[in-house]
Each structure stands twice: as C-alpha cells, then as structure tokens.
Amino acid sequence: MKTLKLKYPKINKWRFCVLLFIVLITSPYAGFSQHFQFNFNNTSVSQALAKVAKETNIRIAFDNTSLDQFKTSASINSGEISSILNTILSGTNYVAEYKYNTWLIRIPPVEKQLQKPTTKRISGTISDIATGERLPYASVFIWDKNRFIPSTVDGTFSMEVEESEEAYFQVRYLGYKTLDTIVDITQLIHPLQLKLVRKSQNIETINIQGNSLEMLKVADDAGHFTYNPHRFSDLPNYGETDIFRSLQFLPGISARENSSQLNIRGSSADQNLVIYDGFTLYNLDHFFGVFSALNPNVVKDIQVYRGGFDSRYGERVSGIIDITGKSGNKTEPQFYGGINMISANLTAELPLSEKLTLVAAARRSYADVYSSWLADAILADKFGQTQRFPEANNVIQPKFYFGDFNTKLTWSPNETENFSFSVYGAKDNLSSTNNSDKNFVQINTEDNNEWGNYGLGFSWKKQFGTKYFTHLQLGHSGYYNNYSNYTSFEDSANATTTPEDQITNEENKLIDYFISLQNTYFLNQNHQLKFGIATKYNKFSFYKDADKDFVYNSLKSSAFLFSTFLQDEITISDRLFIKPGVRLNLYEPTKKIYFEPRLAANFKVSNQLKFKMATGRYFQFLNKSASEQDYGYNRDFWVLADGADHPVVSSNHFIIGTSFETKRLFFDVEAYYKTVDGLQEYLFFANRDRQDDGTPPVAPPENPISSKFISGNGTAYGIDFLAKYENTNFTSWLAYSYSKATRNFSEINNGENIPASFDQTHELKWTNIYTYNKWNFSSLTLYTTGHPYIESSEKDDNFNTIRTYKRLPDYFRVDFSLNYNFNIKKLNIKPGISILNAFNTENYLDIYVRDFNIHNNDFRETTLVKAQDLTLNFFVNFRF
C-alpha cells in the first residue's frame, strides 16, 4: 500500500518576540485554486493517483502493485476530488472512500448478513525497508477500531481484530514516513511484515511531502518521550554528536554545559537508570561532560521516562533512559564516521550472512597526541583557568584523552526469534599540574584521574504464536574511578623552611551481574499482561586516604537484589486506558521486601485533547553519596545500601498532565511532586588530624573520627511545558520548566531545608532544525537561573555543619549549526560548523574549593569554572 503526502502551501510566520522567547504560529491553510485539470493517456492508475495526490495536496492510500495492472485514458477538468478519483477508477472494481483524513482506494466489501463478529489475533513485524533493521516501540493504529498498540523492543506486535472486515492500518515510527495500508483480515495467514521508509533530505530521492520533520514524540503516558537519534548530528555541538546532552533540551531535564549527566525533575543523576541493550551505564560523559560516553552512531531508539514509569523498571527513583542499539544492516555493508577538532570515530555495519549481522564502532580523542585550540580552550575553561573572578588565581596545565568502543552481534534464525550479544567499553584519562601562590606559600600539585564504564549483555527474544512474547537478558557491567593527588608546599617567605608534601588517593569501583526474563501475554483485545523476574548482584568498594598514613574510609560490600513485576495494560474504552502494576524487591542485606505499587492512566477527550496521570512508589539500593565542593572532577561516589549507614532510597511520584495537538502544533504540560527519603552526604575534615606543626600524624587517631555519612530527605516539584511545531522541512520546540528541589539533613544548618546542588527555578530552551534541499540549519537558545553553591562551610567536632549558600549568575547562551550533504558516487559527505555561545555571553558553571593547612595556617583556594566563550567547531561526517 502506498501513501503520497504532498507539500502544504507556504506558511505565514508571526514576527519574533523579545529576548529570543519565540513562539512560531503558522496558518494551516493558504489559498490555492480548487479547480484541477488532468490529461492521462494509457497511464497506469497508480501513476495517475500519484499525480493527483501531488498536485492537489491530499493523502491517498492504495495498493500500488494491484492498481498498476489497470490503465486510464481520460481528460479531467473538475474541482471535486471524488469526481476526479472516480473518473480515474472507472473500469476497475475499486472505489474511492474518504476516511481518517485520507482517500482510501479499495474494493467495496461484499454485503454480509448481520451476525456476531468473530475475532482473529494477528501479529507482525516492523522494520526498515532498506536495511531490514527491526524498529522497536513503533506505533500501530487500526483506525476502523480506534485501536493502538506499540511494537515490542524487537519490532514485533500482536493485536486482536474483527475477522469479518478489512482493517486500515497506520504505522508510525519517529524519523520514518508513516505507512498506511488496508489489510483483508480474512485472507491473512502469515504474520504481517510492515516496512517503513526513513525520512531523509539526502540527494536524488523522490520527495514525498506531508511527513513532518520529527525530532521528538510525546507519548500518551505521563513523563514519557521518544527521541529521534538520527537527527542528533544536526544540532549544535562540540564536534561529536551527543546523546545525553541532546536529551537536556527536553522539558524537565536540566541543561548543564559542563555535564552530560541527566538531572531529571529535581533529582540527582545517579537516581536515573540508564540502560543500553539491557545493561546499566553508570557514567554518562566524556571530557567533563562535553561528550556523552555512548557513541550515537550505534543507537537505534531512545525511550525517556521522566518519572511515573511503570513496573517493568526498577532500581532507580527518578527517571529511565532505555536505549536500544542497532542490530546492523542486513542487505549490504555500511561504513560511517567523522572527524572534528577533538576526536574521530568510525562505525561499520556488516551483514555476515542472511541472518547474522555485526555492528562495530570506536571513538577516540587525540588531544594527548595533537591538541587543537578548541581542546585547549575547553580544558582551560573546565579547570577555571579563564575565570574572571578575583578569588581564583591558580594556573592549571591539564592533559586529557578519552576513548570508547561498541560491538554487537545479532543472529535472527527466523521472523519470530532473535539472539544478540553486545559489548561496550569507555575510558577517560586526565592529568594536570597546578602552580599557585597563597599567603607566601608556593603550592605545586599533580592530579591524576582515570575513570571508565564497561558492559556486556546477551539477549534472546522469542515470539510463541500470536499471543506470547518473551525476552531473556543476562550480562555484566561496571564503573571505576581512580584519583590521586600529590601536593608540595614551600614557604617562599622563609627559605630555611623545609618543603613538605601531601599525597591523597581515592578509588571507587562498582560491578554488577544480572539476569532478567520479561514476558508479554495478550489476554484479549482489552488486556495486555506484562510480567517478569530479575536478579542482580552488585559489588562496590570505596577507598579514601590522606598523607599516605591516614585512611578516611575503606569500604567494601556486596548484595543480591531479587525482583518481580506484574502489570496489566487495560483498554476500558476507546477513550480511557489504565495501567496498574506492582513490583516486589527482596534485598539481601536488609532481608526486607520492598513493595512498589504503580498506576498510570490517560483519557482521550478527542483526537486533539488528552489528559494523563501517573503515580507510584520507587526504591533504589545503589546510589551516589554527595560531598562538599572539593577539588576534582568526579567528586561524588557510588555506595551500596545496607539499611544502616547507607539507607535504601525511596520516593513517591505524583504526575498529572494534559496535551493538545493540531495538524502541526503540539502543546504539553505536566505538573509533578515527589518526595525522596534516604539521601546521603559525605562529610569529612580535610586537615583535622595534622599535628601542630602541620605535618601528618604519626598514627591514625582512634577518636575523633574524620569522616561521616549523614542521611536526609528531599522534595521536588514543578511544571514542565512543551510547545512543538513540525512541518516537512522545519521542526521547533520550546521547553520551559519551573521547579524547586530541596534537601534536609539534621546535621546541616540545624535541619533547615537547603537547595539541591542542581536546583534551578527557571529554565527555558528553544530548539530549531530547518532542512532546505541539501542544507541543515539548527539553533539552540538556553536560559537558566543560576545553580546554588556553598560559599562557606563550618563544622564542629560532631559534624554539625553551618553552610552559607549563594547562586551562580544566570546562564544565557545561543548556539548555531550548519551542515551540507553531498554525494561523490556512493560516498555521502557531510561537512559542518557549529557556533557555540554565538553572542559571547559571560557565564559561570561551577565552583571548586580546596582547603589547605600549612604551618597551622588554614586557608581556602576557590576556583570558579567559567563557561565556554564564543567557540567555533568544524566537523566532517561521512557514510558509504
């Protein structure tokens, strides 16, 4: 079945408003003549229909193969679409019927006696027509029955329909052209194979108009987004296409220039579960957050849940980022990659046989071999060398590189079964020297920091009949962070003073092993059951010392987590859908069962207006402990809950929202409130146990202690608003968030509420992408109120702490990007330029604090981290 969608007339744009707060409104119609003239001479009916669709701007769905056998010769002069179509179809057994905003060309159904309709369960697969790659979480609509169902992670679907009638299917997937087709249910024997065509502006293709240039899709479930990874490279960036930083453009996900970490709706980044092909990613960024730690070239699908997620997901209390990797091109080898001023990457998709495919990718920066001015500028900014505040006067000379790789092998023995094995690894290495002069003391430091992420997973997906699907996953993943510092002090005012040194080390390691089995059973057309079990084994260690002789902490622990879940997706009516569920966790260290009820619902007032809600209880058994602003990049570290010193984190979510959609405009607003218990901070005295002359103690003292973990709670609430406009060549969305996130610890500020480190009251993000022939233009405007930081902090011997908080200045930045597509035979080349902070606004991102004690003299060194100035980056991507 072929659908042609044609270009709408030119839109009329309203003028832009003040301070780049721009809302784009277009008129849905423009005047055009309603009188048409066509001349056909022995033309196939399918070609005639295609010409009519193109010249009249209408949607026509028809079977291209069947209608090719009919010819038409006619001269038509009419203003009525029905008259034009009926003239073309004259002499065939087909008729034109207008339904669902589409002209359906079909054979009239045979009249049948009234009888109770029988039902039939049908199943099928959804894939890319060019590569054969299965498309997960596609939307399958049966308009005759007003039914909707998403495909599974393996691109399969199953639904129950009335057997006595034809059904009009519409299949949608973000970044692909909508497929319209009519299926005769009575003649259907084998599973449907629905193949979609990817939207592309690449050269020498037939441009079928009417498909909007989609970047993101808001799901019916509260808090749920689907994001299109194929357009990442068109957004402004530092050269490498970035997954997690692109997600920061969505409402409810805080944007921070110096981090790819995701702070979702007032929660810390460690409270999000990030899954890639089933295994967990514990560290999300390279190069101080400039790049994501996951290569976007291997990503096929991204599902984002900003809270209120269903019982399939556990282990975290804030959000879920579920990423599916590519399985590879089944038809021909493909190679693609790119190079920019910081790094280079290469990806290969290889069909090893008709049923076996391989995807392999690698990236590496080369600043350790050749450092461009851009790499030097970013390092200088991230270390605070270019700050303009007088408090920081140190000079830092950093060296840095990163690398990562991905490999995925997929075997599909038949249409109902799939095996895959995925491997991932990433590593960052940072070293720096720092020379400064404080109070006539010359301070020389050497810092070395190495951290990394890795994982591997095996997956087996199987469809049994048309009602039952199962998905088995097992694997292993981990994270490590090793930091060491050497500091020497020399009294420049007294040459006879003997220089002294301090050596500190910090290590954090985390590993897990997991196995899970998830199942889907279609009970009937109104009930879809999902259930499963999972087991995870976690092991962690944390070590911190000072001055060689004193160990703050040396922690090691491990734990098993056993989980099971059950949920029912219930279609009560054409308008009301609810999703109750429950998840149970048995946590080995506490010997307790943790009960997590979940409920989500959406109500469709009309095709344009919908209401939604979600609520649930969530537990987290592995989290990061925050520390005061000390020096270094990875200042927080992972700990494993034990129910005592390290409590199990719990959270309650409450979300309500509504969305309204027209032909090209979409509005969505959600309000949320959540509570969190079991939050942790790590307090320590940097120089508590030094002797009076400033030298290290001879032996570690027994009392008093020099570090302590404290526990508290927090709340977060806010409103997220999204306005989105999409047409064939242009997409734009405006995201605004109002939020507040606070934390409460009895040991800090006498138990008063303190701001979370990522709290920000207002955030405005405006993103645009425009495609014209071979060109792509994009822009990003970002405004946020400043994040809080600790100006001063004083602790007594019992760790009761008094802090003074201030906020960094508000942040404002505008970025632009431009790239061009062209082909040299089979080689597609895409050179481009990004202009970051185009107006060169002065922004500050963070603050580092380091406390020193020399000759019984305590003093603090403060480094404010300045944001990037006006920056140009050039890149070239290629594909063949």
Short mmCIF file of N, CA and C in Angstrom, two decimals, residues 167-285:
data_model
loop_
_atom_site.label_atom_id
_atom_site.label_comp_id
_atom_site.label_asym_id
_atom_site.label_seq_id
_atom_site.Cartn_x
_atom_site.Cartn_y
_atom_site.Cartn_z
N ALA A 167 -9.19 -4.05 7.60
CA ALA A 167 -8.73 -3.10 8.61
C ALA A 167 -7.74 -2.14 7.97
N TYR A 168 -7.88 -0.86 8.32
CA TYR A 168 -6.98 0.18 7.83
C TYR A 168 -5.88 0.37 8.86
N PHE A 169 -4.65 -0.04 8.53
CA PHE A 169 -3.50 0.07 9.43
C PHE A 169 -2.73 1.35 9.13
N GLN A 170 -2.26 1.97 10.18
CA GLN A 170 -1.32 3.08 10.04
C GLN A 170 -0.17 2.83 11.03
N VAL A 171 1.06 2.83 10.51
CA VAL A 171 2.23 2.54 11.33
C VAL A 171 3.12 3.77 11.36
N ARG A 172 3.49 4.19 12.56
CA ARG A 172 4.32 5.38 12.73
C ARG A 172 5.56 5.03 13.55
N TYR A 173 6.66 5.62 13.14
CA TYR A 173 7.90 5.49 13.91
C TYR A 173 8.69 6.77 13.71
N LEU A 174 9.21 7.29 14.81
CA LEU A 174 9.89 8.58 14.78
C LEU A 174 11.07 8.55 13.81
N GLY A 175 11.08 9.50 12.88
CA GLY A 175 12.14 9.58 11.89
C GLY A 175 11.85 8.81 10.62
N TYR A 176 10.65 8.18 10.52
CA TYR A 176 10.27 7.42 9.34
C TYR A 176 8.95 7.94 8.78
N LYS A 177 8.73 7.69 7.49
CA LYS A 177 7.48 8.09 6.87
C LYS A 177 6.36 7.17 7.33
N THR A 178 5.21 7.76 7.58
CA THR A 178 4.05 6.99 8.02
C THR A 178 3.61 6.00 6.93
N LEU A 179 3.32 4.78 7.35
CA LEU A 179 2.85 3.75 6.42
C LEU A 179 1.35 3.57 6.60
N ASP A 180 0.59 3.72 5.52
CA ASP A 180 -0.85 3.46 5.51
C ASP A 180 -1.11 2.25 4.63
N THR A 181 -1.93 1.32 5.13
CA THR A 181 -2.24 0.14 4.32
C THR A 181 -3.57 -0.45 4.79
N ILE A 182 -4.25 -1.11 3.85
CA ILE A 182 -5.51 -1.80 4.16
C ILE A 182 -5.24 -3.30 4.11
N VAL A 183 -5.64 -4.00 5.15
CA VAL A 183 -5.38 -5.44 5.26
C VAL A 183 -6.71 -6.19 5.32
N ASP A 184 -6.84 -7.18 4.45
CA ASP A 184 -8.01 -8.07 4.48
C ASP A 184 -7.73 -9.14 5.53
N ILE A 185 -8.38 -9.02 6.65
CA ILE A 185 -8.10 -9.92 7.77
C ILE A 185 -8.45 -11.37 7.42
N THR A 186 -9.49 -11.58 6.62
CA THR A 186 -9.92 -12.94 6.30
C THR A 186 -8.89 -13.69 5.46
N GLN A 187 -8.07 -12.94 4.70
CA GLN A 187 -7.08 -13.58 3.82
C GLN A 187 -5.70 -13.67 4.47
N LEU A 188 -5.58 -13.18 5.69
CA LEU A 188 -4.27 -13.11 6.32
C LEU A 188 -3.93 -14.45 6.96
N ILE A 189 -2.81 -15.05 6.51
CA ILE A 189 -2.36 -16.33 7.05
C ILE A 189 -1.04 -16.17 7.78
N HIS A 190 -0.08 -15.52 7.14
CA HIS A 190 1.25 -15.36 7.72
C HIS A 190 1.33 -14.03 8.48
N PRO A 191 2.31 -13.90 9.37
CA PRO A 191 2.49 -12.62 10.08
C PRO A 191 2.75 -11.47 9.09
N LEU A 192 2.19 -10.32 9.41
CA LEU A 192 2.40 -9.14 8.58
C LEU A 192 3.86 -8.70 8.66
N GLN A 193 4.39 -8.28 7.55
CA GLN A 193 5.72 -7.68 7.52
C GLN A 193 5.58 -6.26 6.99
N LEU A 194 5.61 -5.31 7.91
CA LEU A 194 5.41 -3.91 7.58
C LEU A 194 6.77 -3.22 7.54
N LYS A 195 7.07 -2.59 6.42
CA LYS A 195 8.39 -2.00 6.22
C LYS A 195 8.24 -0.49 6.02
N LEU A 196 9.03 0.27 6.77
CA LEU A 196 8.94 1.73 6.75
C LEU A 196 10.15 2.33 6.04
N VAL A 197 9.93 3.53 5.48
CA VAL A 197 10.97 4.26 4.77
C VAL A 197 11.45 5.41 5.65
N ARG A 198 12.77 5.51 5.84
CA ARG A 198 13.32 6.56 6.68
C ARG A 198 13.21 7.91 5.98
N LYS A 199 12.83 8.93 6.76
CA LYS A 199 12.82 10.29 6.24
C LYS A 199 14.25 10.76 6.06
N SER A 200 14.51 11.40 4.94
CA SER A 200 15.87 11.86 4.67
C SER A 200 15.83 12.99 3.67
N GLN A 201 16.74 13.96 3.84
CA GLN A 201 16.87 15.02 2.86
C GLN A 201 18.00 14.75 1.91
N ASN A 202 18.57 13.53 1.96
CA ASN A 202 19.70 13.23 1.10
C ASN A 202 19.33 13.34 -0.37
N ILE A 203 20.32 13.48 -1.19
CA ILE A 203 20.17 13.91 -2.56
C ILE A 203 19.53 12.83 -3.44
N GLU A 204 18.92 13.31 -4.51
CA GLU A 204 18.39 12.45 -5.57
C GLU A 204 17.37 11.44 -5.06
N THR A 205 16.51 11.86 -4.15
CA THR A 205 15.43 11.00 -3.71
C THR A 205 14.11 11.63 -4.10
N ILE A 206 13.07 10.82 -4.21
CA ILE A 206 11.75 11.34 -4.50
C ILE A 206 11.18 11.92 -3.22
N ASN A 207 10.82 13.16 -3.23
CA ASN A 207 10.36 13.85 -2.03
C ASN A 207 8.86 13.69 -1.89
N ILE A 208 8.43 12.82 -1.01
CA ILE A 208 7.01 12.63 -0.75
C ILE A 208 6.64 13.54 0.40
N GLN A 209 5.86 14.56 0.13
CA GLN A 209 5.62 15.63 1.09
C GLN A 209 4.57 15.21 2.11
N GLY A 210 4.47 16.04 3.14
CA GLY A 210 3.42 15.87 4.13
C GLY A 210 3.90 15.22 5.39
N ASN A 211 5.05 14.55 5.38
CA ASN A 211 5.62 13.98 6.57
C ASN A 211 6.40 15.06 7.32
N SER A 212 6.09 15.25 8.58
CA SER A 212 6.78 16.29 9.34
C SER A 212 8.18 15.82 9.72
N LEU A 213 9.04 16.79 9.93
CA LEU A 213 10.44 16.52 10.26
C LEU A 213 10.54 16.28 11.76
N GLU A 214 10.18 15.09 12.20
CA GLU A 214 10.04 14.83 13.63
C GLU A 214 11.39 14.65 14.32
N MET A 215 11.51 15.23 15.51
CA MET A 215 12.68 15.03 16.35
C MET A 215 12.31 14.31 17.65
N LEU A 216 11.14 14.63 18.19
CA LEU A 216 10.72 14.00 19.43
C LEU A 216 9.22 13.77 19.40
N LYS A 217 8.81 12.76 20.14
CA LYS A 217 7.40 12.40 20.23
C LYS A 217 7.03 12.26 21.69
N VAL A 218 5.95 12.90 22.08
CA VAL A 218 5.44 12.81 23.44
C VAL A 218 4.43 11.67 23.49
N ALA A 219 4.68 10.68 24.32
CA ALA A 219 3.80 9.53 24.40
C ALA A 219 2.56 9.86 25.21
N ASP A 220 1.56 8.97 25.15
CA ASP A 220 0.34 9.16 25.94
C ASP A 220 0.60 9.02 27.43
N ASP A 221 1.61 8.22 27.81
CA ASP A 221 1.93 8.04 29.22
C ASP A 221 2.57 9.30 29.78
N ALA A 222 2.25 9.64 31.01
CA ALA A 222 2.83 10.81 31.66
C ALA A 222 4.34 10.65 31.77
N GLY A 223 5.07 11.71 31.43
CA GLY A 223 6.52 11.73 31.59
C GLY A 223 7.30 11.00 30.54
N HIS A 224 6.67 10.49 29.49
CA HIS A 224 7.33 9.60 28.52
C HIS A 224 7.58 10.33 27.20
N PHE A 225 8.84 10.28 26.74
CA PHE A 225 9.25 10.84 25.44
C PHE A 225 9.91 9.74 24.61
N THR A 226 9.79 9.86 23.28
CA THR A 226 10.64 9.12 22.36
C THR A 226 11.46 10.14 21.58
N TYR A 227 12.77 9.92 21.47
CA TYR A 227 13.66 10.89 20.85
C TYR A 227 14.29 10.27 19.62
N ASN A 228 14.44 11.07 18.57
CA ASN A 228 14.94 10.59 17.29
C ASN A 228 16.46 10.73 17.22
N PRO A 229 17.22 9.65 17.30
CA PRO A 229 18.68 9.76 17.31
C PRO A 229 19.28 10.10 15.95
N HIS A 230 18.53 9.96 14.86
CA HIS A 230 19.08 10.19 13.53
C HIS A 230 19.35 11.66 13.24
N ARG A 231 18.75 12.57 14.00
CA ARG A 231 18.95 13.99 13.74
C ARG A 231 19.91 14.63 14.73
N PHE A 232 20.56 13.84 15.61
CA PHE A 232 21.47 14.40 16.60
C PHE A 232 22.57 15.23 15.95
N SER A 233 23.11 14.75 14.84
CA SER A 233 24.26 15.40 14.23
C SER A 233 23.92 16.78 13.67
N ASP A 234 22.62 17.09 13.54
CA ASP A 234 22.23 18.39 13.00
C ASP A 234 22.13 19.46 14.09
N LEU A 235 22.26 19.08 15.36
CA LEU A 235 22.18 20.05 16.44
C LEU A 235 23.55 20.64 16.73
N PRO A 236 23.61 21.86 17.27
CA PRO A 236 24.92 22.44 17.64
C PRO A 236 25.65 21.56 18.63
N ASN A 237 26.95 21.35 18.40
CA ASN A 237 27.72 20.50 19.29
C ASN A 237 29.20 20.86 19.19
N TYR A 238 29.97 20.25 20.09
CA TYR A 238 31.41 20.48 20.10
C TYR A 238 32.14 19.66 19.06
N GLY A 239 31.40 18.99 18.21
CA GLY A 239 32.01 18.19 17.16
C GLY A 239 31.47 16.78 17.15
N GLU A 240 31.45 16.15 18.32
CA GLU A 240 30.86 14.83 18.44
C GLU A 240 29.35 14.97 18.66
N THR A 241 28.58 14.21 17.91
CA THR A 241 27.15 14.14 18.17
C THR A 241 26.93 13.61 19.57
N ASP A 242 26.00 14.22 20.29
CA ASP A 242 25.89 13.92 21.71
C ASP A 242 24.48 13.46 22.07
N ILE A 243 24.37 12.30 22.69
CA ILE A 243 23.07 11.75 23.05
C ILE A 243 22.50 12.44 24.28
N PHE A 244 23.22 12.36 25.38
CA PHE A 244 22.67 12.80 26.66
C PHE A 244 22.55 14.32 26.73
N ARG A 245 23.47 15.04 26.13
CA ARG A 245 23.33 16.49 26.11
C ARG A 245 22.14 16.91 25.24
N SER A 246 21.82 16.13 24.21
CA SER A 246 20.64 16.42 23.39
C SER A 246 19.37 16.19 24.21
N LEU A 247 19.37 15.19 25.08
CA LEU A 247 18.20 14.95 25.93
C LEU A 247 17.97 16.11 26.89
N GLN A 248 19.02 16.88 27.19
CA GLN A 248 18.86 18.02 28.07
C GLN A 248 18.03 19.13 27.44
N PHE A 249 17.74 19.05 26.15
CA PHE A 249 16.91 20.05 25.51
C PHE A 249 15.43 19.81 25.79
N LEU A 250 15.09 18.69 26.42
CA LEU A 250 13.70 18.36 26.71
C LEU A 250 13.25 19.02 28.01
N PRO A 251 11.96 19.32 28.16
CA PRO A 251 11.48 19.91 29.42
C PRO A 251 11.60 18.90 30.56
N GLY A 252 12.01 19.40 31.72
CA GLY A 252 12.13 18.54 32.89
C GLY A 252 13.49 17.91 33.05
N ILE A 253 14.39 18.09 32.07
CA ILE A 253 15.76 17.58 32.17
C ILE A 253 16.69 18.79 32.13
N SER A 254 17.41 19.01 33.22
CA SER A 254 18.20 20.22 33.36
C SER A 254 19.38 20.22 32.40
N ALA A 255 19.63 21.37 31.79
CA ALA A 255 20.74 21.54 30.86
C ALA A 255 21.93 22.14 31.59
N ARG A 256 23.07 21.47 31.51
CA ARG A 256 24.29 21.96 32.13
C ARG A 256 25.43 21.81 31.13
N GLU A 257 26.08 22.89 30.85
CA GLU A 257 27.13 22.87 29.83
C GLU A 257 28.28 21.96 30.23
N ASN A 258 28.56 21.87 31.53
CA ASN A 258 29.73 21.12 31.97
C ASN A 258 29.41 19.68 32.34
N SER A 259 28.27 19.16 31.90
CA SER A 259 27.97 17.78 32.24
C SER A 259 26.93 17.20 31.30
N SER A 260 27.16 15.93 30.91
CA SER A 260 26.15 15.17 30.19
C SER A 260 25.26 14.39 31.15
N GLN A 261 25.53 14.51 32.45
CA GLN A 261 24.67 13.87 33.43
C GLN A 261 23.26 14.43 33.32
N LEU A 262 22.27 13.62 33.64
CA LEU A 262 20.88 13.99 33.49
C LEU A 262 20.24 14.21 34.85
N ASN A 263 19.94 15.46 35.16
CA ASN A 263 19.17 15.78 36.36
C ASN A 263 17.71 15.93 35.93
N ILE A 264 16.91 14.93 36.29
CA ILE A 264 15.53 14.86 35.84
C ILE A 264 14.60 15.27 36.96
N ARG A 265 13.89 16.35 36.75
CA ARG A 265 12.85 16.82 37.66
C ARG A 265 13.32 16.87 39.11
N GLY A 266 14.41 17.61 39.32
CA GLY A 266 14.86 17.89 40.67
C GLY A 266 15.55 16.74 41.37
N SER A 267 16.11 15.81 40.61
CA SER A 267 16.79 14.66 41.21
C SER A 267 18.22 14.60 40.71
N SER A 268 19.09 13.95 41.48
CA SER A 268 20.48 13.80 41.09
C SER A 268 20.59 12.78 39.96
N ALA A 269 21.70 12.84 39.24
CA ALA A 269 21.87 11.99 38.05
C ALA A 269 21.93 10.52 38.40
N ASP A 270 22.44 10.17 39.59
CA ASP A 270 22.53 8.76 39.95
C ASP A 270 21.17 8.12 40.21
N GLN A 271 20.13 8.94 40.31
CA GLN A 271 18.79 8.40 40.54
C GLN A 271 18.07 8.04 39.24
N ASN A 272 18.81 8.09 38.12
CA ASN A 272 18.27 7.65 36.83
C ASN A 272 18.91 6.33 36.43
N LEU A 273 18.10 5.45 35.90
CA LEU A 273 18.59 4.19 35.36
C LEU A 273 18.81 4.36 33.86
N VAL A 274 20.06 4.25 33.42
CA VAL A 274 20.39 4.36 32.01
C VAL A 274 20.77 2.97 31.52
N ILE A 275 19.98 2.44 30.59
CA ILE A 275 20.14 1.07 30.10
C ILE A 275 20.53 1.11 28.64
N TYR A 276 21.56 0.37 28.30
CA TYR A 276 21.93 0.18 26.90
C TYR A 276 21.95 -1.31 26.59
N ASP A 277 21.05 -1.75 25.72
CA ASP A 277 20.93 -3.17 25.37
C ASP A 277 20.84 -4.05 26.61
N GLY A 278 20.16 -3.56 27.64
CA GLY A 278 19.89 -4.37 28.82
C GLY A 278 20.81 -4.14 29.98
N PHE A 279 22.07 -3.70 29.76
CA PHE A 279 22.97 -3.49 30.89
C PHE A 279 23.03 -2.01 31.27
N THR A 280 23.46 -1.75 32.49
CA THR A 280 23.40 -0.42 33.08
C THR A 280 24.68 0.37 32.77
N LEU A 281 24.50 1.64 32.41
CA LEU A 281 25.61 2.57 32.27
C LEU A 281 25.67 3.43 33.53
N TYR A 282 26.82 3.43 34.20
CA TYR A 282 26.95 4.15 35.46
C TYR A 282 27.59 5.53 35.30
N ASN A 283 28.30 5.75 34.22
CA ASN A 283 28.91 7.06 33.97
C ASN A 283 28.53 7.51 32.57
N LEU A 284 28.04 8.74 32.43
CA LEU A 284 27.41 9.14 31.19
C LEU A 284 28.21 10.08 30.34
N ASP A 285 29.40 10.49 30.77
CA ASP A 285 30.06 11.51 29.96
C ASP A 285 31.55 11.30 29.81
#
